C-alpha atoms as a printed R data frame, in Angstrom:
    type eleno elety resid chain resno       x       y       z
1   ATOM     1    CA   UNK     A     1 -37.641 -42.723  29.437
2   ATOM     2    CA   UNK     A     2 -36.466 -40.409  26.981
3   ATOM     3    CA   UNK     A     3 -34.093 -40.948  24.492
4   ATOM     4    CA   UNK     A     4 -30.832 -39.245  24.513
5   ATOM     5    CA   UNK     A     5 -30.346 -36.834  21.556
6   ATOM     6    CA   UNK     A     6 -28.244 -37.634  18.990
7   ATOM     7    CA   UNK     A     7 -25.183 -35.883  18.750
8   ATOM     8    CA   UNK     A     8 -24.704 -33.057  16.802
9   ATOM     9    CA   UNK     A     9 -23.082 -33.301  13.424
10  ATOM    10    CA   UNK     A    10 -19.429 -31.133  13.379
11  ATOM    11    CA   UNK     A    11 -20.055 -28.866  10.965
12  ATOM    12    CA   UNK     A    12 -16.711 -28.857   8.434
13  ATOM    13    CA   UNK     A    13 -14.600 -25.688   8.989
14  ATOM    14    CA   UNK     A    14 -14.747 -22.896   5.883
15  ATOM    15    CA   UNK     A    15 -12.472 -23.595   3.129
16  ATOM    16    CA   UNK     A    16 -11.147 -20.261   2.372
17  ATOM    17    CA   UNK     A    17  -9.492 -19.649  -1.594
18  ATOM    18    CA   UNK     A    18  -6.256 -19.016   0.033
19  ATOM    19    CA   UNK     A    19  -3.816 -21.762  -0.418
20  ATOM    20    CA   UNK     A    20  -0.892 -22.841   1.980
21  ATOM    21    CA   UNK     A    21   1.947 -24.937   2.318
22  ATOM    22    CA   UNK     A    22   0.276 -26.914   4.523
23  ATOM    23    CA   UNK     A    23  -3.259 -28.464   5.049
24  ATOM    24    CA   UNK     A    24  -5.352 -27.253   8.484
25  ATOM    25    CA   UNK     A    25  -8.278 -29.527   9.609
26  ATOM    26    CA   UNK     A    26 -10.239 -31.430  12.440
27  ATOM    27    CA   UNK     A    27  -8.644 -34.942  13.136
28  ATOM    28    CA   UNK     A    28 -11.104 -36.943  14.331
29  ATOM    29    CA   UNK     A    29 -11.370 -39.703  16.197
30  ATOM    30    CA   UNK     A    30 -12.706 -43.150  16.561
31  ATOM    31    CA   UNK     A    31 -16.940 -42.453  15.534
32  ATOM    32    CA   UNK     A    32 -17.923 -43.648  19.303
33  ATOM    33    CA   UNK     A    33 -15.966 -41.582  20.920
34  ATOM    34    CA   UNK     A    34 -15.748 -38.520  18.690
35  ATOM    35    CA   UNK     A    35 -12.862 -37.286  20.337
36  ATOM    36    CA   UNK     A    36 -11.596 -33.831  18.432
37  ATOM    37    CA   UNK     A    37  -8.052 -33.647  17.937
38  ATOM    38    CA   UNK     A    38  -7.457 -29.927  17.851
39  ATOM    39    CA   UNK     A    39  -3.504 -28.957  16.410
40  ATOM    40    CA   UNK     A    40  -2.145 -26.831  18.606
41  ATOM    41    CA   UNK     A    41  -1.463 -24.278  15.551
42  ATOM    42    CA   UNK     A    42  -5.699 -24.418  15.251
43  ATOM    43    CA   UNK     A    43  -5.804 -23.718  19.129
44  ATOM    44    CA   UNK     A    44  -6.042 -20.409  19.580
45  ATOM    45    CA   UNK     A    45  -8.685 -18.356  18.691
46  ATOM    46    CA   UNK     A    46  -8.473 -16.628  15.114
47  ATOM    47    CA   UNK     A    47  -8.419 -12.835  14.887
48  ATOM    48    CA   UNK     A    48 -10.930 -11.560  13.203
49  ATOM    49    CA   UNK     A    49  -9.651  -8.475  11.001
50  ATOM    50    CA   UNK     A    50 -11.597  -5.693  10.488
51  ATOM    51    CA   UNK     A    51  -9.803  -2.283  11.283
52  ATOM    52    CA   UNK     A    52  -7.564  -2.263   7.925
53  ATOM    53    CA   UNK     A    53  -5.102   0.698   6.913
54  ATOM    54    CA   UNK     A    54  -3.925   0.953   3.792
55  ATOM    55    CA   UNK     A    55  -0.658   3.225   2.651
56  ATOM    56    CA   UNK     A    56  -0.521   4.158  -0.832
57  ATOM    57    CA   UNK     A    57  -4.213   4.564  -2.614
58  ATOM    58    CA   UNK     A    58  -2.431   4.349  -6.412
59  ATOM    59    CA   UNK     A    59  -3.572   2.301  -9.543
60  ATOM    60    CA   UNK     A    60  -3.142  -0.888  -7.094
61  ATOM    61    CA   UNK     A    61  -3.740   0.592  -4.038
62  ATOM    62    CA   UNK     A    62  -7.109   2.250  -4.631
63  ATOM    63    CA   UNK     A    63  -9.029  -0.360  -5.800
64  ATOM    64    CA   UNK     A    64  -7.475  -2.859  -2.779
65  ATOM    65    CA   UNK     A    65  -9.326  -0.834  -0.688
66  ATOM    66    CA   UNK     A    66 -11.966  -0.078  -2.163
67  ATOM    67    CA   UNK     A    67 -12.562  -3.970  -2.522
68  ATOM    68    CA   UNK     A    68 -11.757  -4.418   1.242
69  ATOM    69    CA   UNK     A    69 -14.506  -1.873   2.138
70  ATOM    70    CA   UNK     A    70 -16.922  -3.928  -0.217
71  ATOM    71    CA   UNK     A    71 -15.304  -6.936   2.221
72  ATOM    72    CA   UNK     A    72 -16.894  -5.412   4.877
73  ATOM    73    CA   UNK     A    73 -13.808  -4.260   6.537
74  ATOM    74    CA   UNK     A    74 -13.601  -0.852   7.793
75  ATOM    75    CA   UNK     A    75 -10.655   0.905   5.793
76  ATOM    76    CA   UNK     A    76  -8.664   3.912   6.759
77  ATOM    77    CA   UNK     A    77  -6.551   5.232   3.966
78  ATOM    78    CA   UNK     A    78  -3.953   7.442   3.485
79  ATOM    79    CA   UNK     A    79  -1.855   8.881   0.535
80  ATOM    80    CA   UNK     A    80  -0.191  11.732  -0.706
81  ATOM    81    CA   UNK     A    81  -2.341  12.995  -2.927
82  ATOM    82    CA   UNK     A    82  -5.724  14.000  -1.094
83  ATOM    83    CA   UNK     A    83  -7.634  13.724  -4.175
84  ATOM    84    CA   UNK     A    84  -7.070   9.545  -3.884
85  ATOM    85    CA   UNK     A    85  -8.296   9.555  -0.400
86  ATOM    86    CA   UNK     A    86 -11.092  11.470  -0.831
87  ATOM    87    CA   UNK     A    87 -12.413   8.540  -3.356
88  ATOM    88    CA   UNK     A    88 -11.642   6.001  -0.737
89  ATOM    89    CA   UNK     A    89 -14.236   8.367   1.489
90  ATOM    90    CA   UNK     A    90 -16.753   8.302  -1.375
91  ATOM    91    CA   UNK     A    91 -16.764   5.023  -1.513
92  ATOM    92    CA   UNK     A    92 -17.526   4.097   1.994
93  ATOM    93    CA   UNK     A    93 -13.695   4.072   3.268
94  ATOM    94    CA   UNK     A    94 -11.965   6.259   6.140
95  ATOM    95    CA   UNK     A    95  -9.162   9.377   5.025
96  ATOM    96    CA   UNK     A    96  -6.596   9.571   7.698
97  ATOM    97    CA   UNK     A    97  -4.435  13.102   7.761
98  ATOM    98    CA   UNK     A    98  -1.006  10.979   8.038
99  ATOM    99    CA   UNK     A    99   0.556   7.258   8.464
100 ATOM   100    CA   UNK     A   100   0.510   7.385  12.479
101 ATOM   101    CA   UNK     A   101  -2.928   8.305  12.348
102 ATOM   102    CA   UNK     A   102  -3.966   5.410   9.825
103 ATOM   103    CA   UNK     A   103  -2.673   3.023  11.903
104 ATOM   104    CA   UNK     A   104  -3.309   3.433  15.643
105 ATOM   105    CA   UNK     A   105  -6.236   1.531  15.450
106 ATOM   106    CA   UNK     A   106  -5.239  -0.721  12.967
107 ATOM   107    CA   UNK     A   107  -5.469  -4.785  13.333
108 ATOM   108    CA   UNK     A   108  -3.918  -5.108   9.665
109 ATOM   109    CA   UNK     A   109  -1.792  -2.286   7.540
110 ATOM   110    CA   UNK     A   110  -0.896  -2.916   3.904
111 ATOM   111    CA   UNK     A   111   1.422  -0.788   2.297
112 ATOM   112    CA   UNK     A   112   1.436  -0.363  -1.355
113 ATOM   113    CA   UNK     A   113   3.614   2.055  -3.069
114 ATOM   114    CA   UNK     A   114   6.554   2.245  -5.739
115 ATOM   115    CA   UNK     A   115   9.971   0.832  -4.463
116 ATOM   116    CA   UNK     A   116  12.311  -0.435  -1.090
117 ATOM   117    CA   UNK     A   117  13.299   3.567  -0.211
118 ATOM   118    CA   UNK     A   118   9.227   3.987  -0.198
119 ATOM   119    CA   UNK     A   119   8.555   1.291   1.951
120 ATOM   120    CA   UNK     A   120  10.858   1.636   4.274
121 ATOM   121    CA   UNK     A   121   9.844   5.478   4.078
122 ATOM   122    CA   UNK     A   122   6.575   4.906   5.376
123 ATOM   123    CA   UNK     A   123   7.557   1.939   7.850
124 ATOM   124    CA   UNK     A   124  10.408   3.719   9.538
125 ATOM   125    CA   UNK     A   125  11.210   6.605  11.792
126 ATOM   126    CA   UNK     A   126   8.797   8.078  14.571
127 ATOM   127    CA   UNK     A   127   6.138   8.947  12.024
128 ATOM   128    CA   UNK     A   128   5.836   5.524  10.645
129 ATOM   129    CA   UNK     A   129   3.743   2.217  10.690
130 ATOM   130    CA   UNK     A   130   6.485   0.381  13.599
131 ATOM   131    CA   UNK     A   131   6.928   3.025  15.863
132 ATOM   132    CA   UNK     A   132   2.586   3.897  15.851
133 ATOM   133    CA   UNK     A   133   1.034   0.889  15.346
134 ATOM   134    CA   UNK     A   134  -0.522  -1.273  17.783
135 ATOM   135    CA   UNK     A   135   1.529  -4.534  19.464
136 ATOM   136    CA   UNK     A   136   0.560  -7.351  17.504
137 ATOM   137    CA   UNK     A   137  -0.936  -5.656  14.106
138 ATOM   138    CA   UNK     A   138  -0.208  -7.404  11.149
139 ATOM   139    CA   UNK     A   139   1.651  -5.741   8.397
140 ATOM   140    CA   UNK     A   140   1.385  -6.810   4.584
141 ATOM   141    CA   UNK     A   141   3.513  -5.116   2.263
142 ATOM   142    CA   UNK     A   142   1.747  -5.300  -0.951
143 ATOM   143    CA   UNK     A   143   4.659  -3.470  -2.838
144 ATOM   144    CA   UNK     A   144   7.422  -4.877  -5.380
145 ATOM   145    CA   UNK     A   145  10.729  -4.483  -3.444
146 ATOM   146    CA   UNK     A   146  14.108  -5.920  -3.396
147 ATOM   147    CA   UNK     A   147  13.654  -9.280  -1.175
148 ATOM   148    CA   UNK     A   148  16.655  -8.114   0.742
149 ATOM   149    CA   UNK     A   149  14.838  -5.417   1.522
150 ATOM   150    CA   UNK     A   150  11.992  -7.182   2.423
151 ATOM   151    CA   UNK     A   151  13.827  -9.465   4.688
152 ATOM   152    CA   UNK     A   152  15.331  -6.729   6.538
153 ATOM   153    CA   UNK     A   153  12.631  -5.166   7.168
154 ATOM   154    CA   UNK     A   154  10.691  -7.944   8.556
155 ATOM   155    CA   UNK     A   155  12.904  -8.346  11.457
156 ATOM   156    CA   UNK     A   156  13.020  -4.860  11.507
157 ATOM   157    CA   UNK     A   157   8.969  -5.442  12.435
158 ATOM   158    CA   UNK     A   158   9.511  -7.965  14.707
159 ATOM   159    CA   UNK     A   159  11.551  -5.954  17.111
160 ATOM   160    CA   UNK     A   160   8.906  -3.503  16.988
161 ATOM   161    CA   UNK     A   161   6.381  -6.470  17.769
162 ATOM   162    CA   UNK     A   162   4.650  -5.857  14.444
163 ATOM   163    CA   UNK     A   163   3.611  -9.463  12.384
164 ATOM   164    CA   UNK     A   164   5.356  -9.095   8.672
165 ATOM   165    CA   UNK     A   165   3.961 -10.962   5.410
166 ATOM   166    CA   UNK     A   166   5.709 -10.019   1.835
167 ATOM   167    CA   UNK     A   167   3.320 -10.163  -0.111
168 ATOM   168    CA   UNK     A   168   3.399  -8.486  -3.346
169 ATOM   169    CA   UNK     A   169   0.563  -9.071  -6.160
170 ATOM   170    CA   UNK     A   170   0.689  -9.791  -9.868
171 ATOM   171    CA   UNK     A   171  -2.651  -8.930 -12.414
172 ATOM   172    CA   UNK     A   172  -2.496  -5.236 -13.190
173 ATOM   173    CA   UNK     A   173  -5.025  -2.387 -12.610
174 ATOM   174    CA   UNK     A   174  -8.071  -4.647 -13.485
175 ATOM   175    CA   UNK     A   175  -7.036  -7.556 -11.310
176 ATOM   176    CA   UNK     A   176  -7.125  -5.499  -8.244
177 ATOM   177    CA   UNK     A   177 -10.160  -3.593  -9.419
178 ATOM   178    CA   UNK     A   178 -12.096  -7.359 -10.222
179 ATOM   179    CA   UNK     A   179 -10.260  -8.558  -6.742
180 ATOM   180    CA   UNK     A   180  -8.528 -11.287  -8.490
181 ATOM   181    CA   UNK     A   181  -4.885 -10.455  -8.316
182 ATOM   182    CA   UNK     A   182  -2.371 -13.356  -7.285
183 ATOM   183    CA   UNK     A   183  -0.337 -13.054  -3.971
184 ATOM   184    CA   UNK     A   184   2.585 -14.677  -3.145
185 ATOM   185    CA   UNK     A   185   3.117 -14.412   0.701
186 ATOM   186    CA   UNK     A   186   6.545 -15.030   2.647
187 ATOM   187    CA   UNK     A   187   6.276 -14.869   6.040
188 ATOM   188    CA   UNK     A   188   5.399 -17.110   9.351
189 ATOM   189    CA   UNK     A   189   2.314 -19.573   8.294
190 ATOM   190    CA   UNK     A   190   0.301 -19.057  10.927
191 ATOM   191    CA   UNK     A   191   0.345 -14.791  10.610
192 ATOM   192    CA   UNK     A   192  -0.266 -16.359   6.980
193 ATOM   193    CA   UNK     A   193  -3.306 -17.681   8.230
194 ATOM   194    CA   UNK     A   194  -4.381 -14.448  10.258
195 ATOM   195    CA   UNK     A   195  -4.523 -12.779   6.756
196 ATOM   196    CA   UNK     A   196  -7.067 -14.409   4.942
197 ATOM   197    CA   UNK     A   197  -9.497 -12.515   5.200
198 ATOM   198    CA   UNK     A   198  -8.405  -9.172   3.822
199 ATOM   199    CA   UNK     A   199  -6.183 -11.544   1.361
200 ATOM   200    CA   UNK     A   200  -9.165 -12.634   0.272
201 ATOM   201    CA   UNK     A   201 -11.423  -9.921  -0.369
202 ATOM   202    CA   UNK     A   202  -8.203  -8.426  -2.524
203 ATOM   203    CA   UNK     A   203  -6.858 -11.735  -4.775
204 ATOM   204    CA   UNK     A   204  -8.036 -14.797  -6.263
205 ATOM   205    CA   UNK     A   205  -4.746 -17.073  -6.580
206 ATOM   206    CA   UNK     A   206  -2.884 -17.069  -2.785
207 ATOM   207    CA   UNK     A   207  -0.257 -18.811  -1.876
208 ATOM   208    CA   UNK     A   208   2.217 -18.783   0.699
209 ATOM   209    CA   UNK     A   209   5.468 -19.619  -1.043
210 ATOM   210    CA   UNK     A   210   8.035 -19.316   2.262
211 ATOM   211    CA   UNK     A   211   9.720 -17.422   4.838
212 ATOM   212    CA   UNK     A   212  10.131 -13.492   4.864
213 ATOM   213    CA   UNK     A   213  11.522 -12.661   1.582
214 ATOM   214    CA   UNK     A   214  10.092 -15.588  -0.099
215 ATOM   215    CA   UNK     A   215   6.831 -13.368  -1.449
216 ATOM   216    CA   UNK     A   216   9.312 -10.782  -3.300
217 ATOM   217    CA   UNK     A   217  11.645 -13.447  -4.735
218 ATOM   218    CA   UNK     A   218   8.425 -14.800  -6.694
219 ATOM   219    CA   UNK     A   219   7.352 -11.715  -7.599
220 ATOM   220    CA   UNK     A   220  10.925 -10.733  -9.101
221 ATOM   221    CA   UNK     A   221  10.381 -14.189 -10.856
222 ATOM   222    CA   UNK     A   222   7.227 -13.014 -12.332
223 ATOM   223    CA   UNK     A   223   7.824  -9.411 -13.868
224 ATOM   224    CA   UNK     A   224  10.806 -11.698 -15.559
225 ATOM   225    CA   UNK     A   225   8.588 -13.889 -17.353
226 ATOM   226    CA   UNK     A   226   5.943 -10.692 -17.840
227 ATOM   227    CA   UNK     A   227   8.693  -8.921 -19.422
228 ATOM   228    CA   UNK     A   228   9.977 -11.604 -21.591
229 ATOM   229    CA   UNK     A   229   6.129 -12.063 -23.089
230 ATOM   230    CA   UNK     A   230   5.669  -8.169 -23.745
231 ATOM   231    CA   UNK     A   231   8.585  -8.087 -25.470
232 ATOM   232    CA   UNK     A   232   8.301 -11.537 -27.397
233 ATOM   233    CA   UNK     A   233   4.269 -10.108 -28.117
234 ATOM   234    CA   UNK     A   234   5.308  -6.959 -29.366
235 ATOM   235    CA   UNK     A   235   7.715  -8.812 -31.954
236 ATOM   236    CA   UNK     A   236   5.557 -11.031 -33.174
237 ATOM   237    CA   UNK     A   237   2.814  -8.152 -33.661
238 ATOM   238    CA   UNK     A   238   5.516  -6.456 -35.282
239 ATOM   239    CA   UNK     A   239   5.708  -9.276 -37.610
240 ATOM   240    CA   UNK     A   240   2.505 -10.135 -38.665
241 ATOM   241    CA   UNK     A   241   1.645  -6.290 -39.394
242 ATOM   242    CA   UNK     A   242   4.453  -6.426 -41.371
243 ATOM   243    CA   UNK     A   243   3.246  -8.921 -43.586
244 ATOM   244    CA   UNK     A   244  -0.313  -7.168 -43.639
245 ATOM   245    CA   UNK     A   245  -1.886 -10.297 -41.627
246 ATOM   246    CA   UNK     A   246  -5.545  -9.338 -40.206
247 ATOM   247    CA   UNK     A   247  -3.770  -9.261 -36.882
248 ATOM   248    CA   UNK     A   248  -7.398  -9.564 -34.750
249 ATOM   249    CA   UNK     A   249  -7.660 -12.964 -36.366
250 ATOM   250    CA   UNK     A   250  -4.140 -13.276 -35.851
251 ATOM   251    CA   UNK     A   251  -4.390 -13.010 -32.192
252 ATOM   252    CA   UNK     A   252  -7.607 -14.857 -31.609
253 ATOM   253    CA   UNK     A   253  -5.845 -17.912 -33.226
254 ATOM   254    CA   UNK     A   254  -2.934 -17.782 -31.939
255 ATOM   255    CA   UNK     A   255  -4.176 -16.925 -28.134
256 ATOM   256    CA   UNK     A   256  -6.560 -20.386 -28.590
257 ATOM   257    CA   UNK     A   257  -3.108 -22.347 -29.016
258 ATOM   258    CA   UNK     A   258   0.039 -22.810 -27.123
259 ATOM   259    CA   UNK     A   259   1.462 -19.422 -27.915
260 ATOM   260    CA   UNK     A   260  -2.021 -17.958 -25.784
261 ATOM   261    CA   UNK     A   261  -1.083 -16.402 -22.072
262 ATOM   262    CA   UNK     A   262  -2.680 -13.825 -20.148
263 ATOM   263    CA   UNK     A   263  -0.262 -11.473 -21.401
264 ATOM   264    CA   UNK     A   264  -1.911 -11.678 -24.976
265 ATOM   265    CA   UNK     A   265  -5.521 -11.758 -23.629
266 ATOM   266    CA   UNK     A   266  -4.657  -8.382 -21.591
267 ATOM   267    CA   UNK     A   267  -1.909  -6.447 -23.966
268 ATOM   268    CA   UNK     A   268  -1.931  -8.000 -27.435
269 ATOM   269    CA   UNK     A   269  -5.474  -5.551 -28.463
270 ATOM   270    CA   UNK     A   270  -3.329  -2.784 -26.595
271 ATOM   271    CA   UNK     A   271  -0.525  -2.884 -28.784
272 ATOM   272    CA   UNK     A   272  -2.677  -3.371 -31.903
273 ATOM   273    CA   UNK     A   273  -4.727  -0.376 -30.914
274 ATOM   274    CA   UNK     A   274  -1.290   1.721 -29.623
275 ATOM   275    CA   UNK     A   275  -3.289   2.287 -26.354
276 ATOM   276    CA   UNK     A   276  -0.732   2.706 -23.875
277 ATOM   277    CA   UNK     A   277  -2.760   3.881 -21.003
278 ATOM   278    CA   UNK     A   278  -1.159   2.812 -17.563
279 ATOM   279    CA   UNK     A   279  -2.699  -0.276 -15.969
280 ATOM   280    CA   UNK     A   280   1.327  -1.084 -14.678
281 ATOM   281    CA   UNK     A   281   3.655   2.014 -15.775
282 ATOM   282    CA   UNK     A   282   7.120   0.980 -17.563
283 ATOM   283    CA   UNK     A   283   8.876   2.787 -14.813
284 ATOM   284    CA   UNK     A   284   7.708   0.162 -12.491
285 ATOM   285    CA   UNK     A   285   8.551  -2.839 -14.291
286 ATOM   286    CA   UNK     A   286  12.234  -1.204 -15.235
287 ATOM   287    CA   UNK     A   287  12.325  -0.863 -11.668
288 ATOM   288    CA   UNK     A   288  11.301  -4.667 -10.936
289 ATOM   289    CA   UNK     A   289  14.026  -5.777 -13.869
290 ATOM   290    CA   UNK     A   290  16.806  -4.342 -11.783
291 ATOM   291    CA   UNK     A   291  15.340  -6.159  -8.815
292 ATOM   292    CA   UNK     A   292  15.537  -9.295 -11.393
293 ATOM   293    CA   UNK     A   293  19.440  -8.839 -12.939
294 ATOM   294    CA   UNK     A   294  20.681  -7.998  -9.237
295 ATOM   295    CA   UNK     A   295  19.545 -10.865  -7.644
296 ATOM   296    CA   UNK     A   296  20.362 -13.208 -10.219
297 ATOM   297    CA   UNK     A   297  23.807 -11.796 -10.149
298 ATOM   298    CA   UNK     A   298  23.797 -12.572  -6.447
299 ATOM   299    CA   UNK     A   299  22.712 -16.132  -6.584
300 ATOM   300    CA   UNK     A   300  24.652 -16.980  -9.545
301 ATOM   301    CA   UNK     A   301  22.124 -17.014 -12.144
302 ATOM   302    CA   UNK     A   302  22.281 -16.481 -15.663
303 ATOM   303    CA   UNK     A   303  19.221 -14.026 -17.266
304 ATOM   304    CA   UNK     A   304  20.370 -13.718 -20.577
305 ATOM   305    CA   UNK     A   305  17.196 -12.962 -22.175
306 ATOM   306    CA   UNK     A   306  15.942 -11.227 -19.326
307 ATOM   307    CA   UNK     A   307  18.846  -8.744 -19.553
308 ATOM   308    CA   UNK     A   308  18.372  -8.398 -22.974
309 ATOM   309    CA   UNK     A   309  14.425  -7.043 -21.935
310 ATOM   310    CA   UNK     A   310  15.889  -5.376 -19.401
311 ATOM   311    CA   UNK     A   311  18.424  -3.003 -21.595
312 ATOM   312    CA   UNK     A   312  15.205  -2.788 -23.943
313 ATOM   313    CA   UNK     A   313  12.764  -1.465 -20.758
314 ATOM   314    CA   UNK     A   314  15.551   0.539 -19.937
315 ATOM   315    CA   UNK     A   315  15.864   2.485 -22.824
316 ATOM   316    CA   UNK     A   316  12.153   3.016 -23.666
317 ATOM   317    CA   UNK     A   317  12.322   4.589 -20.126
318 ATOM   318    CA   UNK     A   318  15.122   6.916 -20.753
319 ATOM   319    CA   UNK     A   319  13.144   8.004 -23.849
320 ATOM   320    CA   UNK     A   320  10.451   9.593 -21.967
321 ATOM   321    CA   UNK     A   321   8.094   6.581 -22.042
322 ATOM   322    CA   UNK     A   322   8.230   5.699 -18.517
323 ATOM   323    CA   UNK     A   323   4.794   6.578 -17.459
324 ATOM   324    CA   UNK     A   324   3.542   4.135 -20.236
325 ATOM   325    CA   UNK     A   325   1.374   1.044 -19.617
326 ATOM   326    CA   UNK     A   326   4.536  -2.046 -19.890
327 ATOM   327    CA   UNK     A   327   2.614  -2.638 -23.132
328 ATOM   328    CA   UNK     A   328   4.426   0.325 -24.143
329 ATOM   329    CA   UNK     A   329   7.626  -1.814 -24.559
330 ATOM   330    CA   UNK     A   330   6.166  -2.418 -28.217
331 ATOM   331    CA   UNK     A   331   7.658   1.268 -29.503
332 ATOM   332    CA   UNK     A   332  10.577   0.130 -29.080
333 ATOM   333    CA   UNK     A   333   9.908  -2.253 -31.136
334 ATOM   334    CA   UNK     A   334   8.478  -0.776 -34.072
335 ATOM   335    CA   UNK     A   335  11.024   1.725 -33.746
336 ATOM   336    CA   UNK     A   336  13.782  -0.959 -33.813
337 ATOM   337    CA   UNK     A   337  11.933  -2.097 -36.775
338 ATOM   338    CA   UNK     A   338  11.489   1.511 -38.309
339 ATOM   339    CA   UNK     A   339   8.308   1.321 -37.955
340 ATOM   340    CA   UNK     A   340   5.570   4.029 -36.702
């Protein structure tokens, strides 16, 4: 008589990078029975994403796609300026002749561009992602916006059947272009879950951090602290040229102790060098201060060194500087100082 076969081994599910509030996995049972205990978030079948628009192909933008055609998504962009899109084409990507047209096929849509009026440009009215998109796409704003905004127009998206996620990323021009930005994602969980795959091929660090709203509240968080670094950076460079320190060593040492941060691994040989080139443009980051001092306002928060790095942003702006990398902030310190 033949021997039954044994029974095949479950093989564990894929542990993708992203992170989530909460855990998803098989519950099995008792080892003779091997009954699977499927939760009923787990099942229904998960989408697989491959028809991805993106709106706005800028500093971020670009290289998001780019990365999601490497992914092995097939990307539609579109943008203003033709000149971005036809890069996107070079390098393996779709150009689309306007928003309704990038997204009638679309299974996902991220829109990255500068501020709430721009989003809600490109998601509103007849010509834009709600009213031409399929039933049931999911939409990921990758922007910086107010998170009243944000909130708005999520159940502005959900009348229109479209799935919003907030989800706006922190690590500059080379973080998207290396595909290891951070992501902080409001939004339902399990549309959370939908996303990541193209999440993935775009960030490293990705967490979902609450409901709608939830993604640009912790990004506001973030260009505070950013902010307060540049500034605090700038100073001490400031400082220790003052002083005629060998400000190389100076940096190495200091960025191997507590005073080290990503800020003064990725700006500190900017400032010493007074290379300035955009990899996040002042304008943006004065932009993402007001989001910062409004809502703090609203909730009852005192900022007072944020406001103080606000007023500084601010006027570095209004001198004509606004197109600067944020590492820029440092002329306003030297010239505070009275320094070149």
């Amino acid at each position: 008589m033949d021997r039954p076969q044994p029974r095949t081994r479950l093989r564990r599910l894929h542990r993708p990078r992203v992170q989530g509030t909460a855990g998803n996995g098989l519950q099995l049972g008792h080892p003779r029975t091997r009954r699977q205990v499927i939760p009923r978030r787990l099942s229904r079948k998960r989408t697989i994403m491959s028809n991805v628009a993106v709106i706005g192909l800028g500093i971020m933008g670009l290289p998001m796609a780019i990365n999601l055609v490497k992914a092995g998504h097939t990307v539609t962009g579109f943008n203003r300026s033709q000149d971005k899109i036809d890069k996107l084409v070079s390098e393996g990507g779709q150009g689309a002749s306007s928003i309704a047209d990038a997204v009638k096929d679309a299974d996902v849509v991220i829109t990255m561009v500068p501020d709430s009026p721009d989003v809600e440009g490109v998601v509103s009215g007849k010509d834009g992602v709600f009213a031409n998109a399929k039933q049931g796409t999911l939409w990921i704003d990758a922007s910086s916006i107010r998170p009243d905004v944000a909130k708005r127009l999520s159940d502005d998206a959900r009348e229109a059947g479209i799935r919003p996620l907030d989800a706006p990323v922190s690590g500059g021009e080379q973080g998207a272009i290396d595909a290891v930005l951070s992501i902080m994602v409001g939004g339902e969980k399990a549309d959370f879950d939908d996303a990541q795959d193209v999440l993935n091929a775009v960030g490293k660090t990705i967490v979902h951090v609450g409901p709608s709203g939830s993604g640009q509240t912790v990004k506001a968080a973030n260009q505070l602290i950013v902010a307060v670094n540049i500034e605090v950076l700038g100073e001490a460079i400031a400082f220790l040229e003052a002083y005629g320190v060998d400000t190389d060593a100076a940096l190495k040492v200091l960025g191997g102790g507590l005073a080290g941060s990503k800020v003064l691994d990725q700006k500190g040989q900017k400032m010493l060098d007074r290379n300035f080139d955009p990899g996040f443009r002042l304008a943006l980051h004065h932009k993402d201060l007001g989001i910062v001092t409004a809502a703090a306002r609203e909730a009852n928060v005192a900022v007072p060194l944020g406001a103080v790095v606000a007023q500084l942003v601010a006027a570095t702006v209004n001198q004509g500087d606004g197109a600067l990398d944020h590492s820029g902030l440092f002329k306003q310190v030297l010239q505070l100082s009275g320094r070149k």
